[in-house]
Short mmCIF file of C-alpha atoms in Angstrom, two decimals:
data_model
loop_
_atom_site.label_atom_id
_atom_site.label_comp_id
_atom_site.label_asym_id
_atom_site.label_seq_id
_atom_site.Cartn_x
_atom_site.Cartn_y
_atom_site.Cartn_z
CA MET V 1 276.55 175.93 41.81
CA THR V 2 274.28 174.95 39.40
CA THR V 3 271.05 177.25 39.44
CA ASP V 4 268.45 177.89 36.25
CA PRO V 5 267.41 181.64 37.09
CA ALA V 6 264.78 181.92 34.14
CA ALA V 7 263.05 178.60 36.39
CA GLU V 8 263.58 180.41 39.20
CA ASP V 9 262.49 183.96 38.90
CA ALA V 10 259.96 182.26 36.71
CA ALA V 11 258.74 180.44 39.69
CA LEU V 12 258.92 184.07 42.01
CA ARG V 13 256.59 185.57 38.79
CA GLU V 14 253.80 183.31 39.17
CA ALA V 15 254.44 183.50 43.29
CA ALA V 16 254.20 187.84 43.23
CA ASP V 17 251.37 187.35 40.91
CA GLU V 18 248.63 185.26 42.96
CA LEU V 19 249.99 187.89 45.81
CA ALA V 20 248.72 191.19 43.53
CA VAL V 21 245.81 188.98 42.89
CA ALA V 22 245.18 187.87 46.28
CA GLY V 23 243.26 191.20 47.57
CA GLN V 24 244.07 190.41 51.22
CA LEU V 25 247.97 189.74 50.65
CA PRO V 26 248.33 193.08 48.20
CA ARG V 27 251.75 193.53 46.43
CA PHE V 28 253.51 194.79 49.44
CA LEU V 29 254.84 191.00 49.35
CA LEU V 30 256.47 191.54 46.22
CA MET V 31 259.22 193.02 48.19
CA TYR V 32 260.09 189.89 49.32
CA LYS V 33 260.53 188.64 45.01
CA PHE V 34 262.37 191.34 45.48
CA ALA V 35 265.10 190.52 48.97
CA ILE V 36 265.31 186.83 47.57
CA GLU V 37 266.43 188.39 44.12
CA GLU V 38 269.51 190.24 45.66
CA LEU V 39 269.98 187.80 48.13
CA MET V 40 270.70 185.22 45.06
CA THR V 41 273.01 187.64 43.42
CA LYS V 42 274.66 188.28 47.11
CA LEU V 43 275.16 184.24 46.88
CA ARG V 44 276.12 183.95 43.38
CA ILE V 45 278.76 186.59 43.65
CA LEU V 46 280.11 184.20 46.64
CA SER V 47 280.16 181.49 44.85
CA GLU V 48 281.85 182.55 42.05
CA GLU V 49 284.65 183.95 43.64
CA PHE V 50 285.76 181.87 45.82
CA ASP V 51 286.22 179.37 42.96
CA PHE V 52 288.43 182.18 41.67
CA VAL V 53 290.23 182.14 44.13
CA HIS V 54 290.43 178.79 46.11
CA ARG V 55 289.28 176.85 42.74
CA HIS V 56 286.59 175.62 45.38
CA ASP V 57 282.55 176.34 44.97
CA PRO V 58 281.13 176.26 48.80
CA ILE V 59 278.07 176.30 46.84
CA GLU V 60 276.87 173.39 45.33
CA HIS V 61 273.44 175.16 44.39
CA ILE V 62 270.58 177.81 45.11
CA THR V 63 266.31 177.39 45.07
CA SER V 64 264.78 180.19 46.64
CA ARG V 65 261.13 181.01 46.91
CA VAL V 66 258.72 182.99 48.38
CA LYS V 67 255.42 181.67 50.63
CA ARG V 68 251.91 180.87 48.70
CA PRO V 69 249.23 183.55 50.02
CA GLU V 70 247.18 180.28 51.44
CA ALA V 71 250.26 179.28 53.07
CA ILE V 72 250.34 182.65 54.58
CA LYS V 73 247.14 182.61 56.02
CA GLU V 74 247.23 180.02 57.16
CA LYS V 75 250.03 180.42 59.40
CA VAL V 76 248.65 183.86 60.59
CA ARG V 77 245.34 181.87 62.00
CA ARG V 78 247.92 178.58 63.74
CA ARG V 79 249.75 181.97 65.69
CA GLY V 80 247.07 183.38 65.86
CA LEU V 81 247.75 186.88 64.59
CA GLY V 82 245.32 189.90 64.34
CA GLY V 83 245.38 193.51 62.30
CA ASP V 84 246.23 193.82 58.94
CA TRP V 85 247.61 191.51 56.39
CA VAL V 86 250.89 194.22 56.73
CA SER V 87 251.28 193.67 60.24
CA ALA V 88 250.66 190.25 60.96
CA ALA V 89 253.16 189.15 57.99
CA ALA V 90 255.52 191.43 59.40
CA ALA V 91 256.17 189.13 61.70
CA LEU V 92 256.49 186.31 60.00
CA ASP V 93 259.97 185.15 59.04
CA ASP V 94 259.68 182.87 56.83
CA ILE V 95 257.24 184.51 53.60
CA ALA V 96 260.59 185.04 51.41
CA GLY V 97 263.51 181.59 51.45
CA ILE V 98 266.40 180.49 50.77
CA ARG V 99 267.76 177.07 50.73
CA VAL V 100 272.00 177.41 50.00
CA VAL V 101 273.34 173.34 49.39
CA CYS V 102 276.95 173.25 50.14
CA PRO V 103 279.80 170.11 49.60
CA PHE V 104 280.97 169.94 52.95
CA VAL V 105 280.34 171.47 56.26
CA SER V 106 283.05 173.48 56.81
CA ASP V 107 281.19 175.16 53.27
CA VAL V 108 277.85 175.81 55.48
CA TYR V 109 279.74 178.30 57.88
CA GLU V 110 281.95 179.69 55.54
CA VAL V 111 278.97 181.28 53.55
CA ALA V 112 277.29 181.85 56.51
CA ARG V 113 279.78 184.41 57.94
CA MET V 114 280.95 185.41 54.48
CA LEU V 115 276.82 186.63 53.32
CA THR V 116 276.76 188.11 56.81
CA ALA V 117 279.99 189.99 56.90
CA GLN V 118 278.80 192.22 54.63
CA ASP V 119 277.47 195.36 55.50
CA ASP V 120 274.00 195.80 54.17
CA VAL V 121 272.80 191.91 55.58
CA GLU V 122 271.43 192.53 58.90
CA LEU V 123 271.68 189.48 61.05
CA LEU V 124 268.70 188.37 63.40
CA ARG V 125 268.70 185.26 63.91
CA THR V 126 270.67 182.03 64.35
CA LYS V 127 269.36 178.19 64.49
CA ASP V 128 272.08 174.77 64.29
CA TYR V 129 270.68 172.91 63.52
CA ILE V 130 273.62 170.79 62.93
CA ALA V 131 275.68 171.75 65.67
CA SER V 132 271.80 170.25 67.96
CA PRO V 133 269.90 168.00 65.58
CA LYS V 134 266.10 168.30 65.70
CA ALA V 135 264.46 165.45 67.54
CA ASN V 136 263.62 163.61 64.09
CA GLY V 137 267.22 164.14 63.07
CA TYR V 138 266.92 167.00 61.00
CA ARG V 139 270.51 168.84 60.83
CA SER V 140 270.79 172.75 58.84
CA LEU V 141 272.24 176.39 59.19
CA HIS V 142 269.22 178.29 59.92
CA LEU V 143 269.68 182.54 59.20
CA ILE V 144 266.94 184.45 59.56
CA VAL V 145 268.85 187.74 58.30
CA ARG V 146 267.27 191.72 57.33
CA ILE V 147 268.39 193.45 53.66
CA PRO V 148 267.31 197.14 52.15
CA VAL V 149 265.34 196.76 48.77
CA PHE V 150 265.20 200.13 47.08
CA LEU V 151 261.97 201.02 45.59
CA SER V 152 261.62 203.54 44.06
CA ASP V 153 259.98 206.00 46.85
CA ARG V 154 262.06 204.29 49.62
CA VAL V 155 263.99 201.96 51.24
CA GLU V 156 262.16 199.24 53.03
CA LYS V 157 264.32 196.38 54.86
CA VAL V 158 262.22 192.59 53.81
CA LYS V 159 263.38 189.76 56.76
CA VAL V 160 264.65 186.73 54.53
CA GLU V 161 265.24 183.26 55.86
CA VAL V 162 268.20 181.72 54.61
CA GLN V 163 269.29 177.57 54.91
CA LEU V 164 272.19 176.34 55.02
CA ARG V 165 273.53 172.21 54.31
CA THR V 166 275.55 169.82 52.67
CA ILE V 167 273.85 167.69 50.14
CA ALA V 168 273.48 165.20 52.45
CA MET V 169 271.22 166.77 54.84
CA ASP V 170 269.70 168.03 52.20
CA PHE V 171 268.34 164.66 50.63
CA TRP V 172 267.43 163.60 54.40
CA ALA V 173 265.53 166.53 54.69
CA ALA V 174 263.53 166.37 50.77
CA VAL V 175 262.78 162.31 51.79
CA GLU V 176 261.90 163.63 55.40
CA HIS V 177 259.35 165.39 54.18
CA LYS V 178 257.57 163.91 51.84
CA LEU V 179 256.98 160.69 54.05
CA SER V 180 255.66 162.37 55.93
CA TYR V 181 253.64 164.58 54.18
CA LYS V 182 252.99 160.94 52.20
CA TYR V 183 252.14 158.55 54.70
CA ARG V 184 251.63 161.02 57.95
CA ASP V 185 247.75 158.98 59.02
CA SER V 186 249.27 155.53 58.74
CA VAL V 187 253.76 155.59 59.81
CA PRO V 188 254.73 152.55 60.95
CA PRO V 189 256.09 152.94 64.54
CA ASP V 190 259.35 152.16 64.39
CA PHE V 191 259.42 155.60 61.20
CA ALA V 192 260.58 157.87 63.77
CA GLY V 193 263.95 155.25 64.88
CA GLU V 194 264.98 154.50 61.49
CA LEU V 195 264.51 158.80 60.81
CA ALA V 196 267.29 159.02 63.24
CA ALA V 197 269.44 155.55 62.69
CA ALA V 198 269.32 156.95 58.47
CA ALA V 199 270.24 160.78 60.09
CA ARG V 200 273.07 159.21 61.60
CA THR V 201 274.28 157.52 58.59
CA ALA V 202 274.18 160.97 56.65
CA ALA V 203 276.52 162.48 59.43
CA ASP V 204 279.03 160.84 58.96
CA LEU V 205 279.13 160.33 55.12
CA ASP V 206 279.53 163.85 55.76
CA SER V 207 282.18 163.61 57.68
CA ARG V 208 283.52 160.92 56.02
CA MET V 209 284.06 163.35 52.77
CA ALA V 210 284.62 165.62 53.85
CA ALA V 211 288.11 163.59 55.39
CA LEU V 212 288.71 162.64 52.32
CA HIS V 213 288.44 166.28 51.02
CA GLU V 214 291.53 167.16 53.55
CA ARG V 215 293.01 164.79 51.79
CA ILE V 216 292.93 165.56 48.92
CA ARG V 217 293.93 169.84 49.45
#
């Protein structure tokens, strides 16, 4: 597993500073930063321990982010969530997000199992886009979990979205996002079909690499 803790911490601190400055979105959102740090530690421990015991690291790399205040406001507006910001933000599942990229599909499910088996990780919802891909070909396993964050005067339970996918799935999703964002006003007629075909190719690559992995084992 490869991570850059310094870069991740700097990004989270930047997001936290923005949240603290935004008057309408006060410091309570720092709890999402703390929840990410808790989960990142859990995932790093699982990665190292599994690699030591089984000589195979099920996590290639991990990234994380706290949604920016502007994005939170826009999503709240689109959904028509009224009331105070705390109540509105609590209705969202993806303010804090972690993406876990694994070598193989089996690793995706194994990491999800190990993480949600921990006593202080509460699994709220699962969306398995690997078993049932989206129409455009998107594949990933999404978990909404809730974990306790221990503050100086209380314990808060905070939701985090965890996305788990293979390297091939992550490549497809990253390029699809860039293409869709850049050319959203001039998408070719056959764009959707080509994307879906590319997703099937990525899925086939996952299957072939998994078969090779099993042969070596």
